[in-house]
Coordinates of C-alpha atoms in Angstrom, one line a residue:
Chain C
M1 CA 109.9 112.6 58.1
S2 CA 110.8 109.2 59.3
N3 CA 113.3 111.4 61.7
E4 CA 110.1 112.9 63.2
S5 CA 108.5 109.7 64.0
T6 CA 111.6 108.8 66.1
Q7 CA 111.3 111.8 68.3
T8 CA 109.1 112.6 71.3
P9 CA 105.9 113.9 69.5
A10 CA 104.7 117.4 70.4
T11 CA 101.7 116.1 72.4
P12 CA 103.1 112.8 74.1
L13 CA 100.8 109.9 74.3
P14 CA 99.1 109.6 77.8
Y15 CA 99.9 106.8 80.2
G16 CA 96.6 104.9 81.2
M17 CA 95.7 102.2 83.5
P18 CA 97.8 99.1 83.7
I19 CA 96.6 96.4 81.4
S20 CA 94.8 93.6 83.2
L21 CA 95.8 89.9 83.2
H22 CA 92.7 89.2 81.1
Q23 CA 93.6 91.6 78.5
A24 CA 97.2 90.5 78.5
R25 CA 95.9 86.8 77.8
L26 CA 94.2 88.0 74.7
V27 CA 97.2 89.9 73.4
M28 CA 99.4 86.8 74.3
Q29 CA 97.1 84.4 72.7
A30 CA 97.1 86.3 69.2
A31 CA 100.9 86.8 69.3
E32 CA 101.5 83.1 70.0
E33 CA 99.3 82.1 67.3
E34 CA 101.1 84.2 64.8
A35 CA 104.3 82.7 65.8
T36 CA 103.1 79.3 65.9
R37 CA 101.6 79.6 62.5
H38 CA 105.1 80.2 61.3
H39 CA 106.9 77.7 63.5
W40 CA 108.9 80.6 65.0
P41 CA 110.4 79.8 68.5
M42 CA 109.8 83.1 70.3
V43 CA 109.8 84.9 73.6
I44 CA 106.8 87.1 74.0
A45 CA 106.7 89.7 77.0
I46 CA 104.0 92.0 78.1
V47 CA 104.5 94.9 80.5
D48 CA 101.8 97.3 82.0
S49 CA 101.7 101.0 81.6
A50 CA 104.2 101.4 84.5
G51 CA 106.7 99.0 83.0
H52 CA 106.1 96.0 85.3
L53 CA 106.1 92.6 83.7
V54 CA 102.6 91.1 83.5
M55 CA 103.1 88.0 81.4
L56 CA 106.0 86.1 79.7
H57 CA 105.7 83.1 77.5
R58 CA 108.7 81.4 76.1
M59 CA 108.1 78.9 73.3
D60 CA 110.1 75.7 73.0
Q61 CA 113.5 76.0 71.6
A62 CA 113.5 79.9 71.7
Q63 CA 117.0 81.2 72.0
H64 CA 118.0 82.1 75.6
G65 CA 119.1 85.5 75.0
S66 CA 115.5 86.5 73.9
I67 CA 114.1 85.9 77.3
R68 CA 115.9 89.2 78.4
L69 CA 115.7 90.8 75.0
A70 CA 111.8 90.5 74.7
Q71 CA 111.6 92.2 78.1
Q72 CA 114.0 95.0 77.2
K73 CA 112.0 95.7 73.9
A74 CA 108.7 96.0 75.9
E75 CA 110.4 98.2 78.5
T76 CA 111.9 100.5 75.8
A77 CA 108.5 100.9 74.3
I78 CA 106.7 101.9 77.6
N79 CA 109.6 103.8 79.0
F80 CA 109.8 106.2 76.0
R81 CA 106.2 105.9 74.7
R82 CA 107.3 104.7 71.3
S83 CA 108.0 101.6 69.4
S84 CA 111.5 100.3 69.8
K85 CA 111.8 100.6 65.9
A86 CA 111.8 104.4 66.3
F87 CA 115.2 104.0 68.2
Q88 CA 116.4 101.5 65.5
D89 CA 115.6 104.1 62.9
L90 CA 117.1 106.9 64.7
L91 CA 120.4 104.9 65.2
A92 CA 120.5 103.8 61.7
S93 CA 120.5 107.6 60.7
A94 CA 123.9 107.9 62.3
G95 CA 125.3 111.2 63.2
E96 CA 123.5 112.6 66.3
G97 CA 121.3 109.4 66.1
L98 CA 124.2 107.4 67.5
R99 CA 123.3 108.8 70.9
V100 CA 120.7 106.2 71.3
L101 CA 123.5 103.8 72.2
S102 CA 124.4 105.9 75.2
M103 CA 120.9 105.7 76.7
E104 CA 120.7 103.2 79.6
G105 CA 118.3 100.2 78.8
V106 CA 117.2 101.2 75.5
S107 CA 116.9 98.4 73.0
A108 CA 117.3 99.8 69.5
V109 CA 115.8 96.6 67.9
E110 CA 112.4 96.5 66.4
G111 CA 109.9 94.2 68.1
G112 CA 108.6 96.3 71.0
E113 CA 105.3 98.1 70.5
L114 CA 102.8 100.0 72.6
L115 CA 99.4 98.5 73.5
M116 CA 96.8 101.3 73.4
S117 CA 93.3 101.5 74.7
E118 CA 91.0 104.3 74.2
G119 CA 93.8 106.6 73.3
K120 CA 95.9 105.8 76.3
I121 CA 98.9 103.6 76.9
I122 CA 98.1 100.4 78.9
G123 CA 101.2 98.5 78.3
A124 CA 103.6 97.3 75.7
I125 CA 104.5 94.0 74.0
G126 CA 107.9 92.9 73.2
V127 CA 109.0 89.9 71.0
S128 CA 112.4 88.4 70.4
G129 CA 113.6 85.1 68.7
M130 CA 113.6 85.6 64.9
L131 CA 114.4 88.2 62.3
P132 CA 113.6 91.6 63.7
V133 CA 111.0 92.1 61.1
E134 CA 109.4 89.0 62.1
D135 CA 109.5 89.9 65.8
T136 CA 107.6 93.0 64.9
Q137 CA 105.0 91.0 62.9
V138 CA 104.2 88.9 66.0
A139 CA 104.0 91.9 68.4
Q140 CA 101.8 93.5 65.9
A141 CA 99.4 90.7 66.1
G142 CA 99.3 91.1 69.8
V143 CA 98.7 94.9 69.2
E144 CA 95.8 94.3 67.2
A145 CA 94.3 91.9 69.7
V146 CA 94.2 94.6 72.5
V147 CA 92.2 96.8 70.1
L148 CA 89.6 94.2 69.6
V149 CA 89.2 94.0 73.4
Q150 CA 87.6 97.6 73.4
Chain W
M1 CA 136.1 124.8 66.9
S2 CA 133.1 122.7 67.7
N3 CA 135.7 119.8 68.3
E4 CA 137.6 122.0 71.0
S5 CA 134.3 122.3 72.9
T6 CA 134.1 118.6 73.2
Q7 CA 137.6 118.1 74.5
T8 CA 138.8 118.8 78.0
P9 CA 139.9 122.4 78.0
A10 CA 143.5 123.4 78.8
T11 CA 142.6 124.9 82.1
P12 CA 139.7 122.8 83.3
L13 CA 136.8 124.5 85.4
P14 CA 137.4 124.2 89.1
Y15 CA 134.9 122.4 91.3
G16 CA 133.5 124.6 94.1
M17 CA 131.1 124.2 96.8
P18 CA 128.1 122.0 96.4
I19 CA 124.9 123.7 95.5
S20 CA 122.8 124.5 98.5
L21 CA 119.1 123.2 98.6
H22 CA 118.0 126.8 98.6
Q23 CA 120.0 127.5 95.4
A24 CA 118.8 124.4 93.9
R25 CA 115.1 125.5 94.4
L26 CA 115.6 128.6 92.4
V27 CA 117.2 126.5 89.6
M28 CA 114.3 124.0 89.7
Q29 CA 111.7 126.7 89.8
A30 CA 113.1 128.5 86.7
A31 CA 113.3 125.2 84.7
E32 CA 109.8 124.0 85.8
E33 CA 108.3 127.3 84.6
E34 CA 109.9 127.0 81.4
A35 CA 108.7 123.5 80.9
T36 CA 105.3 124.4 82.3
R37 CA 104.9 127.3 79.8
H38 CA 105.3 124.8 77.0
H39 CA 103.2 122.1 78.6
W40 CA 106.2 119.8 78.3
P41 CA 106.1 116.8 80.7
M42 CA 109.6 116.5 82.0
V43 CA 111.9 115.2 84.7
I44 CA 114.4 117.6 86.0
A45 CA 117.3 116.6 88.0
I46 CA 120.0 118.6 90.0
V47 CA 123.2 117.1 91.2
D48 CA 125.8 119.0 93.3
S49 CA 129.5 119.5 92.6
A50 CA 130.3 115.9 93.9
G51 CA 127.6 114.5 91.6
H52 CA 125.3 113.8 94.3
L53 CA 121.6 114.1 93.6
V54 CA 120.2 117.2 95.4
M55 CA 116.6 117.5 93.9
L56 CA 114.6 115.7 91.2
H57 CA 111.0 116.7 90.1
R58 CA 109.0 114.5 87.7
M59 CA 106.0 116.3 86.2
D60 CA 102.8 114.4 85.6
Q61 CA 102.8 112.2 82.7
A62 CA 106.6 112.5 82.0
Q63 CA 107.9 109.3 80.4
H64 CA 109.3 106.7 82.7
G65 CA 112.5 106.6 81.0
S66 CA 113.3 110.2 81.7
I67 CA 113.6 109.7 85.4
R68 CA 116.9 107.8 85.0
L69 CA 117.8 109.9 81.9
A70 CA 117.7 113.2 83.6
Q71 CA 119.9 112.1 86.2
Q72 CA 122.3 110.4 83.8
K73 CA 122.7 113.7 81.9
A74 CA 123.4 115.8 85.1
E75 CA 125.9 113.1 86.1
T76 CA 127.7 113.3 82.7
A77 CA 127.9 117.0 82.9
I78 CA 129.3 117.0 86.5
N79 CA 131.7 113.9 86.1
F80 CA 133.3 115.5 82.9
R81 CA 132.8 119.3 83.6
R82 CA 131.1 119.9 80.4
S83 CA 127.6 119.8 78.9
S84 CA 126.4 116.5 77.9
K85 CA 125.9 118.0 74.4
A86 CA 129.6 118.1 74.1
F87 CA 129.6 114.3 73.9
Q88 CA 126.7 114.3 71.7
D89 CA 128.6 116.4 69.1
L90 CA 131.8 114.4 69.7
L91 CA 129.8 111.1 69.0
A92 CA 128.2 112.5 66.0
S93 CA 131.5 113.4 64.4
A94 CA 132.0 109.4 64.2
G95 CA 135.6 108.3 63.7
E96 CA 137.5 108.5 67.0
G97 CA 134.3 110.2 68.5
L98 CA 132.7 106.9 68.7
R99 CA 134.9 106.2 71.8
V100 CA 132.3 108.1 73.7
L101 CA 130.1 105.0 73.7
S102 CA 132.7 103.1 75.6
M103 CA 132.7 105.4 78.6
E104 CA 130.7 104.1 81.4
G105 CA 127.7 106.0 82.4
V106 CA 128.1 108.9 79.8
S107 CA 125.0 110.1 78.4
A108 CA 125.6 111.6 74.9
V109 CA 122.2 113.3 74.7
E110 CA 121.9 116.9 75.2
G111 CA 120.1 118.3 78.1
G112 CA 122.8 118.2 80.7
E113 CA 124.5 121.5 81.7
L114 CA 126.7 122.7 84.4
L115 CA 125.6 125.2 87.1
M116 CA 128.2 127.7 87.7
S117 CA 128.8 130.3 90.4
E118 CA 131.8 132.8 90.6
G119 CA 133.7 130.9 88.0
K120 CA 133.3 127.6 89.9
I121 CA 131.2 124.4 89.3
I122 CA 128.5 124.2 92.0
G123 CA 126.4 121.5 90.2
A124 CA 124.6 120.4 87.1
I125 CA 121.0 120.1 85.9
G126 CA 119.8 117.3 83.6
V127 CA 116.4 117.6 81.9
S128 CA 114.7 114.7 79.9
G129 CA 111.2 114.2 78.4
M130 CA 110.9 116.1 75.1
L131 CA 113.1 116.6 72.1
P132 CA 116.7 117.0 73.0
V133 CA 116.8 120.6 71.9
E134 CA 113.8 121.3 74.1
D135 CA 115.5 119.4 77.0
T136 CA 118.5 121.8 76.7
Q137 CA 116.1 124.9 76.6
V138 CA 114.7 123.8 79.9
A139 CA 118.1 123.2 81.3
Q140 CA 119.3 126.5 80.2
A141 CA 116.5 128.2 82.1
G142 CA 117.8 126.5 85.1
V143 CA 121.4 127.6 84.4
E144 CA 120.6 131.2 84.1
A145 CA 118.5 131.1 87.5
V146 CA 121.7 130.0 89.3
V147 CA 123.7 133.0 87.9
L148 CA 121.1 135.4 89.2
V149 CA 121.5 134.1 92.7
Q150 CA 124.9 135.7 92.9
Chain K
M1 CA 100.1 90.4 116.9
S2 CA 103.1 92.4 115.8
N3 CA 103.9 89.6 113.9
E4 CA 100.6 89.9 111.9
S5 CA 101.2 93.4 111.0
T6 CA 104.6 92.4 109.3
Q7 CA 102.8 90.0 106.9
T8 CA 100.8 90.5 103.9
P9 CA 97.1 91.3 105.0
A10 CA 94.4 88.9 104.2
T11 CA 92.9 91.7 101.8
P12 CA 95.8 93.5 100.4
L13 CA 95.5 97.3 100.1
P14 CA 94.8 98.2 96.3
Y15 CA 97.2 100.2 94.2
G16 CA 95.6 103.5 92.9
M17 CA 96.5 106.3 90.7
P18 CA 100.1 107.7 90.8
I19 CA 100.6 110.7 93.2
S20 CA 100.4 113.9 91.2
L21 CA 103.4 116.3 91.3
H22 CA 101.1 118.8 93.0
Q23 CA 100.2 116.3 95.8
A24 CA 104.0 115.4 96.1
R25 CA 104.6 119.1 96.7
L26 CA 102.4 119.1 99.7
V27 CA 103.8 115.9 101.2
M28 CA 107.5 117.2 100.5
Q29 CA 106.7 120.5 102.1
A30 CA 105.2 119.0 105.4
A31 CA 108.1 116.5 105.6
E32 CA 110.6 119.3 105.2
E33 CA 109.1 121.6 107.7
E34 CA 109.2 118.7 110.2
A35 CA 112.9 118.1 109.5
T36 CA 113.7 121.7 109.5
R37 CA 112.1 122.4 112.8
H38 CA 114.5 119.7 114.4
H39 CA 117.5 120.9 112.3
W40 CA 117.8 117.4 110.9
P41 CA 119.8 117.2 107.4
M42 CA 117.7 114.5 105.7
V43 CA 116.9 113.3 102.2
I44 CA 113.2 112.8 101.5
A45 CA 112.1 110.9 98.5
I46 CA 108.4 110.2 97.1
V47 CA 107.6 107.6 94.7
D48 CA 104.3 107.0 92.8
S49 CA 102.0 104.0 93.1
A50 CA 104.3 102.2 90.5
G51 CA 107.4 102.8 92.4
H52 CA 108.6 105.6 90.1
L53 CA 110.6 108.5 91.6
V54 CA 108.4 111.6 91.7
M55 CA 110.3 114.0 93.9
L56 CA 113.6 113.9 95.9
H57 CA 115.0 116.7 98.1
R58 CA 118.3 116.5 99.7
M59 CA 118.8 119.0 102.5
D60 CA 122.2 120.7 103.2
Q61 CA 124.8 118.4 104.8
A62 CA 122.7 115.2 104.7
Q63 CA 124.9 112.2 104.6
H64 CA 125.6 110.8 101.1
G65 CA 124.3 107.3 101.9
S66 CA 120.8 108.5 102.6
I67 CA 120.2 109.6 98.9
R68 CA 119.8 106.0 98.0
L69 CA 118.4 104.8 101.3
A70 CA 115.6 107.3 101.2
Q71 CA 114.6 106.0 97.7
Q72 CA 115.2 102.3 98.9
K73 CA 112.8 102.7 101.8
A74 CA 110.1 104.4 99.7
E75 CA 110.5 101.5 97.1
T76 CA 110.3 98.8 99.8
A77 CA 107.0 100.4 101.0
I78 CA 105.3 100.5 97.5
N79 CA 106.7 97.2 96.3
F80 CA 105.4 95.3 99.4
R81 CA 102.4 97.6 100.3
R82 CA 103.6 98.0 103.9
S83 CA 105.9 100.3 105.8
S84 CA 109.6 99.4 105.8
K85 CA 109.1 99.2 109.6
A86 CA 107.2 96.2 109.1
F87 CA 110.3 94.4 107.6
Q88 CA 112.5 95.9 110.4
D89 CA 110.2 94.2 113.1
L90 CA 110.1 91.0 111.1
L91 CA 113.8 90.9 111.0
A92 CA 114.2 91.7 114.7
S93 CA 112.1 88.8 115.7
A94 CA 114.9 86.5 114.2
G95 CA 114.3 82.9 113.4
E96 CA 112.3 82.8 110.1
G97 CA 112.3 86.6 110.1
L98 CA 115.7 86.5 108.9
R99 CA 114.5 85.8 105.6
V100 CA 113.9 89.4 105.1
L101 CA 117.6 89.8 104.4
S102 CA 117.5 87.5 101.4
M103 CA 114.9 89.5 99.8
E104 CA 116.4 91.6 96.9
G105 CA 116.1 95.4 97.3
V106 CA 114.3 95.3 100.6
S107 CA 115.1 98.0 103.1
A108 CA 114.5 96.6 106.7
V109 CA 114.8 100.1 108.2
E110 CA 111.9 102.2 109.3
G111 CA 111.3 105.6 107.6
G112 CA 109.4 104.2 104.4
E113 CA 105.7 104.8 104.5
L114 CA 102.7 104.3 102.3
L115 CA 100.8 107.4 101.0
M116 CA 97.1 106.7 101.0
S117 CA 94.2 108.4 99.4
E118 CA 90.6 107.3 99.4
G119 CA 91.6 103.8 100.6
K120 CA 94.0 103.4 97.7
I121 CA 97.9 103.5 97.5
I122 CA 99.0 106.7 95.6
G123 CA 102.6 106.4 96.4
A124 CA 105.1 106.1 99.2
I125 CA 107.6 108.4 101.0
G126 CA 111.0 107.4 102.3
V127 CA 113.2 109.5 104.7
S128 CA 116.7 108.9 105.8
G129 CA 119.4 110.8 107.6
M130 CA 119.0 110.8 111.4
L131 CA 117.8 108.1 113.8
P132 CA 115.4 105.6 112.3
V133 CA 112.6 106.7 114.6
E134 CA 113.3 110.3 113.6
D135 CA 113.2 109.2 110.0
T136 CA 109.8 107.8 110.5
Q137 CA 108.6 111.0 112.3
V138 CA 109.3 113.1 109.2
A139 CA 107.8 110.5 106.8
Q140 CA 104.7 110.5 109.1
A141 CA 104.5 114.2 108.6
G142 CA 104.4 113.7 104.9
V143 CA 101.9 110.9 105.3
E144 CA 99.3 113.2 107.1
A145 CA 99.8 116.0 104.5
V146 CA 98.4 113.7 101.8
V147 CA 95.5 112.9 103.8
L148 CA 94.7 116.6 104.2
V149 CA 94.8 117.0 100.4
Q150 CA 91.8 114.8 100.0
Chain H
M1 CA 115.9 65.7 110.4
S2 CA 114.7 69.1 109.0
N3 CA 118.5 69.8 109.0
E4 CA 119.0 67.0 106.4
S5 CA 116.5 68.4 104.2
T6 CA 118.2 71.6 104.0
Q7 CA 121.6 70.1 102.8
T8 CA 122.6 68.7 99.6
P9 CA 121.3 65.1 99.5
A10 CA 123.9 62.3 99.1
T11 CA 122.6 61.4 95.6
P12 CA 121.6 64.8 94.0
L13 CA 118.4 64.9 92.0
P14 CA 119.4 64.7 88.3
Y15 CA 118.4 67.5 85.9
G16 CA 116.4 66.4 83.1
M17 CA 114.9 67.9 80.0
P18 CA 113.7 71.4 80.2
I19 CA 109.9 71.6 80.8
S20 CA 107.9 72.4 77.6
L21 CA 105.6 75.3 77.1
H22 CA 102.7 72.8 76.9
Q23 CA 103.6 71.3 80.4
A24 CA 104.2 74.8 81.9
R25 CA 100.7 75.9 80.9
L26 CA 99.2 73.0 82.9
V27 CA 101.3 73.8 85.8
M28 CA 100.3 77.6 85.7
Q29 CA 96.7 76.8 85.2
A30 CA 96.6 74.7 88.5
A31 CA 98.5 77.4 90.3
E32 CA 96.4 80.2 88.9
E33 CA 93.1 78.4 89.9
E34 CA 94.4 77.8 93.4
A35 CA 95.3 81.5 93.8
T36 CA 92.0 82.5 92.2
R37 CA 90.0 80.3 94.5
H38 CA 91.4 82.2 97.4
H39 CA 91.3 85.7 95.8
W40 CA 95.1 86.0 96.2
P41 CA 96.8 88.4 94.0
M42 CA 100.0 86.7 93.1
V43 CA 103.0 86.4 90.8
I44 CA 103.7 82.9 89.6
A45 CA 106.9 82.1 87.6
I46 CA 108.0 78.9 85.9
V47 CA 111.7 78.4 85.1
D48 CA 113.2 75.3 83.0
S49 CA 115.7 72.8 84.2
A50 CA 118.4 75.3 83.2
G51 CA 116.9 78.2 85.1
H52 CA 115.6 80.0 82.2
L53 CA 112.2 81.7 82.5
V54 CA 109.5 79.8 80.6
M55 CA 106.4 81.4 81.9
L56 CA 105.3 84.4 84.2
H57 CA 101.7 85.6 85.1
R58 CA 101.1 88.4 87.3
M59 CA 97.6 88.6 88.7
D60 CA 95.8 92.1 88.9
Q61 CA 96.8 94.0 92.0
A62 CA 99.7 91.6 92.9
Q63 CA 102.4 93.6 94.7
H64 CA 105.1 94.9 92.5
G65 CA 108.0 93.3 94.6
S66 CA 106.5 89.9 93.9
I67 CA 107.5 90.0 90.3
R68 CA 111.1 89.7 90.9
L69 CA 110.6 87.6 94.2
A70 CA 108.7 84.9 92.4
Q71 CA 111.4 84.5 89.8
Q72 CA 114.0 84.6 92.7
K73 CA 112.2 81.8 94.5
A74 CA 112.0 79.6 91.4
E75 CA 115.7 80.4 90.5
T76 CA 116.7 79.3 94.1
A77 CA 114.8 76.1 93.7
I78 CA 116.4 75.0 90.4
N79 CA 120.0 76.3 91.1
F80 CA 120.3 74.3 94.4
R81 CA 117.8 71.4 93.5
R82 CA 115.7 72.1 96.6
S83 CA 112.8 74.0 97.7
S84 CA 113.3 77.7 98.7
K85 CA 111.9 76.6 102.1
A86 CA 114.9 74.5 102.6
F87 CA 117.0 77.6 102.8
Q88 CA 114.5 79.3 104.9
D89 CA 114.6 76.6 107.5
L90 CA 118.5 76.6 107.5
L91 CA 118.5 80.3 107.9
A92 CA 115.9 80.1 110.8
S93 CA 118.3 77.6 112.6
A94 CA 120.8 80.6 112.9
G95 CA 124.4 79.7 113.8
E96 CA 126.0 78.3 110.6
G97 CA 122.7 78.7 108.8
L98 CA 123.3 82.4 108.6
R99 CA 125.7 81.6 105.7
V100 CA 122.6 81.4 103.6
L101 CA 122.6 85.1 103.6
S102 CA 126.1 85.1 101.8
M103 CA 124.9 83.1 98.9
E104 CA 124.2 85.4 95.8
G105 CA 120.8 85.2 94.5
V106 CA 119.3 82.8 97.0
S107 CA 115.8 83.5 98.4
A108 CA 115.4 82.0 101.7
V109 CA 111.7 82.5 101.5
E110 CA 109.5 79.7 101.0
G111 CA 107.2 79.4 97.7
G112 CA 109.9 78.0 95.3
E113 CA 109.5 74.5 94.5
L114 CA 110.8 71.8 92.1
L115 CA 108.8 70.4 89.2
M116 CA 109.8 66.8 88.8
S117 CA 109.0 64.3 86.2
E118 CA 110.1 60.7 86.0
G119 CA 112.4 61.1 88.9
K120 CA 114.2 64.1 87.1
I121 CA 114.1 67.9 87.5
I122 CA 112.4 69.5 84.5
G123 CA 111.9 73.1 86.1
A124 CA 110.9 75.0 89.1
I125 CA 107.9 77.2 90.2
G126 CA 108.1 80.3 92.3
V127 CA 105.1 82.0 93.9
S128 CA 104.9 85.4 95.6
G129 CA 102.2 87.7 96.8
M130 CA 100.7 86.5 100.1
L131 CA 101.8 84.8 103.2
P132 CA 104.8 82.6 102.6
V133 CA 102.7 79.5 103.6
E134 CA 100.1 80.6 101.2
D135 CA 102.8 81.2 98.5
T136 CA 103.8 77.5 99.0
Q137 CA 100.2 76.3 98.8
V138 CA 99.9 77.7 95.4
A139 CA 103.3 76.6 94.3
Q140 CA 102.4 73.0 95.4
A141 CA 99.2 73.0 93.3
G142 CA 101.6 73.5 90.2
V143 CA 103.8 71.0 91.3
E144 CA 101.1 68.4 91.5
A145 CA 99.8 69.4 88.1
V146 CA 103.1 68.4 86.5
V147 CA 103.0 65.1 88.0
L148 CA 99.6 64.5 86.4
V149 CA 101.1 65.3 83.0
Q150 CA 103.0 62.1 83.0

């Protein structure tokens, strides 16, 4: 069951228009607020539906490695139309799942989530800096903000 | 038995002449028809016997990550004279099989297959976009088309 | 005057929807016919409005280096919304124009042209394999084909 | 005189504390306002005194190539403690100035400026998307904003 969720769905989600700077601001604001509330020094990156970077904010004292990792998580989500957690789960299942490690550019660390609008992918958010589950929590705050825009 | 298939055979398959554009068209057409029949948005790449890209088609709404991955699968097949599935199986066996992950550029994801003509390798096809087993199915359609050319 | 054409226009051309596989086929066919008519062994690459590779064909006996160069020309055109010839001209003017050589990924070789539809950029075509002016001639055949689609 | 400005000064400017997210916001806001006033679709990047990316905003319809170029300009400024225009001038002087092209990662395109506070370098801003002189104009708006913070 969890295995299914880590594979390409029968009907892939369609790519839509690229997220606008205005929409990205709302997503970023919600994610930053969630991080700030917990005093988590994080890097938050937003890419558009083509995978191009639209916005990146690094909070004071965020670890250097998170600058690249936040982008990699967002790129993984947009490039394969699923959360980076899907790859984390697949990898954790071992066996054939280990093949994830041979896929160039894929981050198998949770914290990368798709940004959807009207059933289409408009971008993705990637968060890095704390525990993976906390990264996801902040990313999720961003995901929910883009829903409210519509 | 499955272990044997993942290792270099005693008598390696010989590299032959590079696949021609004409032959590549027939391979691509067969693979595209198989993908279209199932409404699978895929990327299909064909490299010649030297590993150079000869043809690449990306279907509408194929995931971005498959552009690189389809090429990587074809390159893996041609560079090591075996299907990329051989590396997937080897990796899944764990233990020493994990060494696959240390091999630069190798994709251990099925969907990369050799294109043979008169007992020689003329190229390879790599397919990405859906479930690995479906990627192989489309690649196989291409493999069979090149056989018919002869 | 020629200097102006090599700089970002006051009102940049807008990026539109990505070129479809169907449209790319028509562009490729026209470009290939032009190359074949002259017996020019070339590589022809088409990227979409985001810069992602949609189609690549390498003709028999095209030089290996052209596989990457054709893509680089198309990427240059789409990434900077102008033909790669604009950078070639700017570079040839020397002085400050030399800065082109410091721009990562830019190909200052003609043969990369934008594909426009209804006033918007839907992709770009890059051609490599013969004299730069001949590369442009083949690219132009592709450019005109996409106009006819509309 | 212009030659002096392109060389390392006798007493190099000292690196100071990294720019804070709060300060970066003020710099970004001023730069964005300048760009928006002119309807210029740009990418604006801010790095800290160590060269790490702190903030990046891409305006709608900015050219794709500017995402990397804006960062490259900021990195050039911070890595060599001078504006990227210093390298552009040096390169334009030809002769020995051509050596700029052999320096890895250096962008010899104006639009990258240092952000100073109390006589120390706290970061740099890089802008790309329009004419180089316009890129500088927007970067300068950001430079002046950080001065006001103090």
